[in-house]
Amino acid sequence: MRTIFLIGFMGSGKSTVGRLLAERLGVRFIDTDEEIAEKEGKSINEIFAEDGEAYFRELETALLTGLPESNAVVGTGGGVPLKEINRVVMKEKGIAVFLDAPADVILSRLIYDQSRPLLKGDKDKEIRERLSIRMPIYLEIADIRISTSGKTPEEIIGELIACFKERGMGHTC
Ligand SMILES: Nc1ncnc2c1ncn2[C@@H]1O[C@H](COP(=O)(O)OP(=O)(O)OP(=O)(O)O)[C@@H](O)[C@H]1O
Ligand SMILES: O=C(O)C1=C[C@@H](O)[C@@H](O)[C@H](O)C1
Ligand SMILES: [Mg+2]
């Protein structure tokens, strides 16, 4: 099985769905944010505050470059597809599954969340502005796009697995 990269905005469910999907497929789960936080010994908030976003983005690229090309599900950070080198690495190593959710659903999931450094002000505005800039990039590299609104993580995984069975890995559903 080629590596599955889950991409999408903050709160789209990449970490939640990714962990369950890996369990279901019997493969390793790697969450880029968790790996980086563990290696640095600090939270993502602390890395952004103390070392800056540019440093965090370098760590993301370094991590992606070292990931396996098979038998893994990767929950990416929401900003990973923004860099061209990251998009190239993901395409080389596996397939990209875009977990889609509109701004109001994302806001409802993250309204009380304090762990995302890019959502510290007017969350509604920050989500809408960033999502509109990123949407074309997520769409451009998605092999598969799944709407997550109103679906449980289990339902999303069921849809994804059905899609893989119907079309085969690496094809657009
Ligand atoms: N399908 C879903 N339905 C309802 N709530 C969900 C769903 N998927 C995720 N959530 C909830 O939304 C929140 C954010 O989910 P998660 O951390 O998996 O997002 P993420 O895409 O990994 O975000 P980030 O890019 O910031 O890492 C969590 O509280 C999670 O329980
Ligand atoms: O969308 C983003 O740019 C981010 C998403 C999170 O997964 C973290 O990687 C970090 O909070 C930045
Ligand atoms: Mg995550």
mmCIF file of C-alpha atoms and ligand atoms in Angstrom:
data_model
loop_
_atom_site.group_PDB
_atom_site.id
_atom_site.type_symbol
_atom_site.label_atom_id
_atom_site.label_comp_id
_atom_site.label_asym_id
_atom_site.label_seq_id
_atom_site.Cartn_x
_atom_site.Cartn_y
_atom_site.Cartn_z
ATOM 1 C CA MET A 1 0.000 0.000 0.000
ATOM 2 C CA ARG A 2 1.339 3.434 -0.960
ATOM 3 C CA THR A 3 1.514 6.012 1.813
ATOM 4 C CA ILE A 4 -1.721 7.964 2.281
ATOM 5 C CA PHE A 5 -1.244 11.668 3.065
ATOM 6 C CA LEU A 6 -4.267 13.296 4.658
ATOM 7 C CA ILE A 7 -4.333 16.977 3.776
ATOM 8 C CA GLY A 8 -6.741 19.784 4.644
ATOM 9 C CA PHE A 9 -7.373 22.792 6.823
ATOM 10 C CA MET A 10 -6.914 22.887 10.599
ATOM 11 C CA GLY A 11 -9.819 21.035 12.167
ATOM 12 C CA SER A 12 -10.688 19.039 9.048
ATOM 13 C CA GLY A 13 -9.904 15.878 11.021
ATOM 14 C CA LYS A 14 -6.552 14.727 9.624
ATOM 15 C CA SER A 15 -5.208 13.597 13.007
ATOM 16 C CA THR A 16 -8.482 12.070 14.188
ATOM 17 C CA VAL A 17 -9.385 10.268 10.947
ATOM 18 C CA GLY A 18 -5.761 9.393 10.165
ATOM 19 C CA ARG A 19 -5.183 7.533 13.420
ATOM 20 C CA LEU A 20 -8.352 5.462 12.951
ATOM 21 C CA LEU A 21 -7.684 4.828 9.262
ATOM 22 C CA ALA A 22 -4.176 3.542 9.993
ATOM 23 C CA GLU A 23 -5.571 1.246 12.686
ATOM 24 C CA ARG A 24 -8.190 -0.061 10.269
ATOM 25 C CA LEU A 25 -5.635 -0.672 7.509
ATOM 26 C CA GLY A 26 -3.112 -2.158 9.951
ATOM 27 C CA VAL A 27 -0.370 0.306 9.028
ATOM 28 C CA ARG A 28 1.692 2.894 10.888
ATOM 29 C CA PHE A 29 0.231 6.337 11.647
ATOM 30 C CA ILE A 30 2.500 9.386 11.565
ATOM 31 C CA ASP A 31 1.201 12.835 12.534
ATOM 32 C CA THR A 32 3.621 15.530 11.362
ATOM 33 C CA ASP A 33 2.659 18.002 14.126
ATOM 34 C CA GLU A 34 3.033 15.363 16.840
ATOM 35 C CA GLU A 35 6.383 14.160 15.491
ATOM 36 C CA ILE A 36 7.738 17.712 15.345
ATOM 37 C CA ALA A 37 6.483 18.609 18.825
ATOM 38 C CA GLU A 38 8.003 15.428 20.229
ATOM 39 C CA LYS A 39 11.375 15.913 18.532
ATOM 40 C CA GLU A 40 11.595 19.568 19.608
ATOM 41 C CA GLY A 41 10.286 18.855 23.094
ATOM 42 C CA LYS A 42 7.776 21.719 22.846
ATOM 43 C CA SER A 43 4.228 22.371 21.727
ATOM 44 C CA ILE A 44 3.446 23.789 18.268
ATOM 45 C CA ASN A 45 2.433 27.038 20.016
ATOM 46 C CA GLU A 46 5.852 27.224 21.706
ATOM 47 C CA ILE A 47 7.737 26.488 18.470
ATOM 48 C CA PHE A 48 5.874 29.288 16.649
ATOM 49 C CA ALA A 49 6.371 31.729 19.544
ATOM 50 C CA GLU A 50 10.021 30.938 20.325
ATOM 51 C CA ASP A 51 11.501 29.855 16.983
ATOM 52 C CA GLY A 52 9.093 31.338 14.440
ATOM 53 C CA GLU A 53 6.842 29.922 11.737
ATOM 54 C CA ALA A 54 9.648 29.744 9.133
ATOM 55 C CA TYR A 55 11.619 27.377 11.399
ATOM 56 C CA PHE A 56 8.532 25.211 11.906
ATOM 57 C CA ARG A 57 8.024 25.042 8.117
ATOM 58 C CA GLU A 58 11.634 23.859 7.673
ATOM 59 C CA LEU A 59 11.031 21.094 10.200
ATOM 60 C CA GLU A 60 7.897 20.028 8.317
ATOM 61 C CA THR A 61 9.793 19.708 5.031
ATOM 62 C CA ALA A 62 12.671 17.817 6.647
ATOM 63 C CA LEU A 63 10.227 15.396 8.248
ATOM 64 C CA LEU A 64 8.245 14.809 5.041
ATOM 65 C CA THR A 65 11.407 14.063 3.106
ATOM 66 C CA GLY A 66 12.247 11.227 5.481
ATOM 67 C CA LEU A 67 8.827 9.561 5.479
ATOM 68 C CA PRO A 68 8.201 6.045 4.131
ATOM 69 C CA GLU A 69 6.726 5.487 0.664
ATOM 70 C CA SER A 70 4.500 2.622 1.698
ATOM 71 C CA ASN A 71 2.422 1.153 4.498
ATOM 72 C CA ALA A 72 1.763 4.380 6.374
ATOM 73 C CA VAL A 73 -0.982 6.934 6.900
ATOM 74 C CA VAL A 74 0.334 10.467 7.431
ATOM 75 C CA GLY A 75 -1.729 13.175 9.107
ATOM 76 C CA THR A 76 -0.142 16.350 7.763
ATOM 77 C CA GLY A 77 -0.190 19.807 9.329
ATOM 78 C CA GLY A 78 -2.726 22.107 7.664
ATOM 79 C CA GLY A 79 0.008 24.227 6.074
ATOM 80 C CA VAL A 80 2.073 21.390 4.559
ATOM 81 C CA PRO A 81 0.674 21.647 0.986
ATOM 82 C CA LEU A 82 1.559 25.352 0.797
ATOM 83 C CA LYS A 83 5.205 24.661 -0.116
ATOM 84 C CA GLU A 84 5.896 23.310 -3.571
ATOM 85 C CA ILE A 85 8.667 21.009 -2.337
ATOM 86 C CA ASN A 86 6.189 19.414 0.094
ATOM 87 C CA ARG A 87 3.675 18.868 -2.698
ATOM 88 C CA VAL A 88 6.360 17.226 -4.839
ATOM 89 C CA VAL A 89 7.459 14.954 -1.983
ATOM 90 C CA MET A 90 3.872 13.870 -1.227
ATOM 91 C CA LYS A 91 3.194 13.108 -4.905
ATOM 92 C CA GLU A 92 6.399 11.079 -5.151
ATOM 93 C CA LYS A 93 5.727 9.086 -2.007
ATOM 94 C CA GLY A 94 2.019 8.405 -2.124
ATOM 95 C CA ILE A 95 -1.486 9.740 -2.601
ATOM 96 C CA ALA A 96 -3.151 12.835 -1.152
ATOM 97 C CA VAL A 97 -6.595 12.593 0.409
ATOM 98 C CA PHE A 98 -8.198 15.985 1.004
ATOM 99 C CA LEU A 99 -10.516 16.132 4.009
ATOM 100 C CA ASP A 100 -12.859 18.966 3.157
ATOM 101 C CA ALA A 101 -14.975 21.030 5.541
ATOM 102 C CA PRO A 102 -16.518 24.503 5.179
ATOM 103 C CA ALA A 103 -15.439 27.404 7.415
ATOM 104 C CA ASP A 104 -18.478 27.234 9.723
ATOM 105 C CA VAL A 105 -17.880 23.535 10.458
ATOM 106 C CA ILE A 106 -14.195 24.172 11.120
ATOM 107 C CA LEU A 107 -15.068 27.019 13.467
ATOM 108 C CA SER A 108 -17.526 24.843 15.377
ATOM 109 C CA ARG A 109 -14.821 22.181 15.841
ATOM 110 C CA LEU A 110 -12.091 24.620 16.928
ATOM 111 C CA ILE A 111 -14.036 27.310 18.767
ATOM 112 C CA TYR A 112 -12.521 26.503 22.180
ATOM 113 C CA ASP A 113 -9.184 25.226 20.852
ATOM 114 C CA GLN A 114 -6.047 27.052 22.016
ATOM 115 C CA SER A 115 -3.422 24.801 20.413
ATOM 116 C CA ARG A 116 -3.288 26.368 16.927
ATOM 117 C CA PRO A 117 -0.951 29.388 16.773
ATOM 118 C CA LEU A 118 -2.552 30.721 13.572
ATOM 119 C CA LEU A 119 -5.983 30.940 15.218
ATOM 120 C CA LYS A 120 -5.386 33.267 18.133
ATOM 121 C CA GLY A 121 -7.436 36.321 17.164
ATOM 122 C CA ASP A 122 -10.824 36.549 15.458
ATOM 123 C CA LYS A 123 -11.137 32.840 14.663
ATOM 124 C CA ASP A 124 -14.046 33.163 12.258
ATOM 125 C CA LYS A 125 -12.169 35.755 10.157
ATOM 126 C CA GLU A 126 -8.837 33.908 10.337
ATOM 127 C CA ILE A 127 -10.427 30.631 9.226
ATOM 128 C CA ARG A 128 -12.361 32.224 6.341
ATOM 129 C CA GLU A 129 -9.393 34.204 5.033
ATOM 130 C CA ARG A 130 -6.877 31.392 5.212
ATOM 131 C CA LEU A 131 -9.281 28.765 3.898
ATOM 132 C CA SER A 132 -10.087 30.798 0.789
ATOM 133 C CA ILE A 133 -6.369 31.170 0.001
ATOM 134 C CA ARG A 134 -5.597 27.503 0.631
ATOM 135 C CA MET A 135 -8.618 25.840 -0.979
ATOM 136 C CA PRO A 136 -7.239 25.941 -4.568
ATOM 137 C CA ILE A 137 -3.959 24.426 -3.345
ATOM 138 C CA TYR A 138 -5.669 21.568 -1.491
ATOM 139 C CA LEU A 139 -7.837 20.909 -4.554
ATOM 140 C CA GLU A 140 -4.881 20.977 -6.911
ATOM 141 C CA ILE A 141 -3.012 18.160 -5.229
ATOM 142 C CA ALA A 142 -5.929 16.050 -3.989
ATOM 143 C CA ASP A 143 -6.179 12.587 -5.528
ATOM 144 C CA ILE A 144 -9.338 12.051 -3.504
ATOM 145 C CA ARG A 145 -11.603 14.684 -1.912
ATOM 146 C CA ILE A 146 -13.956 13.712 0.880
ATOM 147 C CA SER A 147 -16.514 16.022 2.428
ATOM 148 C CA THR A 148 -16.420 15.581 6.211
ATOM 149 C CA SER A 149 -19.358 17.790 7.235
ATOM 150 C CA GLY A 150 -21.979 15.994 9.255
ATOM 151 C CA LYS A 151 -20.038 12.717 9.098
ATOM 152 C CA THR A 152 -18.413 10.858 11.941
ATOM 153 C CA PRO A 153 -14.744 9.841 11.557
ATOM 154 C CA GLU A 154 -15.964 6.219 11.171
ATOM 155 C CA GLU A 155 -18.258 7.225 8.301
ATOM 156 C CA ILE A 156 -15.432 9.113 6.603
ATOM 157 C CA ILE A 157 -13.149 6.071 6.835
ATOM 158 C CA GLY A 158 -15.915 3.840 5.467
ATOM 159 C CA GLU A 159 -16.300 6.150 2.458
ATOM 160 C CA LEU A 160 -12.567 6.269 1.889
ATOM 161 C CA ILE A 161 -12.107 2.519 2.018
ATOM 162 C CA ALA A 162 -15.057 2.031 -0.355
ATOM 163 C CA CYS A 163 -13.438 4.541 -2.696
ATOM 164 C CA PHE A 164 -10.090 2.710 -2.606
ATOM 165 C CA LYS A 165 -11.827 -0.613 -3.330
ATOM 166 C CA GLU A 166 -13.858 0.807 -6.186
ATOM 167 C CA ARG A 167 -11.194 2.792 -7.949
ATOM 168 C CA GLY A 168 -7.939 1.401 -6.609
ATOM 169 C CA MET A 169 -5.311 3.395 -4.772
ATOM 170 C CA GLY A 170 -4.007 6.468 -6.477
ATOM 171 C CA HIS A 171 -7.130 7.232 -8.470
ATOM 172 C CA THR A 172 -9.477 10.147 -8.025
ATOM 173 C CA CYS A 173 -12.914 9.342 -6.598
HETATM 174 N N1 LIG B 1 -15.744 14.222 11.354
HETATM 175 C C1 LIG B 1 -15.701 14.926 12.489
HETATM 176 N N2 LIG B 1 -16.846 15.267 13.116
HETATM 177 C C2 LIG B 1 -16.825 15.989 14.257
HETATM 178 N N3 LIG B 1 -15.710 16.428 14.882
HETATM 179 C C3 LIG B 1 -14.539 16.118 14.306
HETATM 180 C C4 LIG B 1 -14.463 15.366 13.085
HETATM 181 N N4 LIG B 1 -13.161 15.218 12.754
HETATM 182 C C5 LIG B 1 -12.448 15.853 13.713
HETATM 183 N N5 LIG B 1 -13.270 16.379 14.648
HETATM 184 C C6 LIG B 1 -12.873 17.158 15.833
HETATM 185 O O1 LIG B 1 -12.309 18.377 15.376
HETATM 186 C C7 LIG B 1 -11.179 18.730 16.148
HETATM 187 C C8 LIG B 1 -9.973 18.884 15.248
HETATM 188 O O2 LIG B 1 -9.664 17.616 14.659
HETATM 189 P P1 LIG B 1 -8.177 17.219 14.258
HETATM 190 O O3 LIG B 1 -7.242 17.618 15.351
HETATM 191 O O4 LIG B 1 -8.207 15.787 13.857
HETATM 192 O O5 LIG B 1 -7.932 18.179 13.017
HETATM 193 P P2 LIG B 1 -6.643 18.322 12.113
HETATM 194 O O6 LIG B 1 -7.105 18.308 10.704
HETATM 195 O O7 LIG B 1 -5.635 17.301 12.497
HETATM 196 O O8 LIG B 1 -6.118 19.801 12.469
HETATM 197 P P3 LIG B 1 -4.613 20.404 12.367
HETATM 198 O O9 LIG B 1 -4.345 20.724 10.922
HETATM 199 O O10 LIG B 1 -4.644 21.668 13.148
HETATM 200 O O11 LIG B 1 -3.667 19.379 12.911
HETATM 201 C C9 LIG B 1 -11.028 17.634 17.231
HETATM 202 O O12 LIG B 1 -11.656 18.070 18.414
HETATM 203 C C10 LIG B 1 -11.774 16.452 16.637
HETATM 204 O O13 LIG B 1 -12.330 15.627 17.621
HETATM 205 O O1 LIG B 2 -2.708 25.190 8.975
HETATM 206 C C1 LIG B 2 -1.594 25.468 9.479
HETATM 207 O O2 LIG B 2 -0.812 26.279 8.971
HETATM 208 C C2 LIG B 2 -1.208 24.747 10.698
HETATM 209 C C3 LIG B 2 -1.900 23.611 11.039
HETATM 210 C C4 LIG B 2 -1.541 22.759 12.167
HETATM 211 O O3 LIG B 2 -1.685 21.408 11.786
HETATM 212 C C5 LIG B 2 -0.114 23.028 12.645
HETATM 213 O O4 LIG B 2 0.812 22.498 11.728
HETATM 214 C C6 LIG B 2 0.115 24.487 12.829
HETATM 215 O O5 LIG B 2 -0.785 24.942 13.811
HETATM 216 C C7 LIG B 2 -0.084 25.266 11.512
HETATM 217 MG MG MG B 3 -3.682 17.419 13.153
#
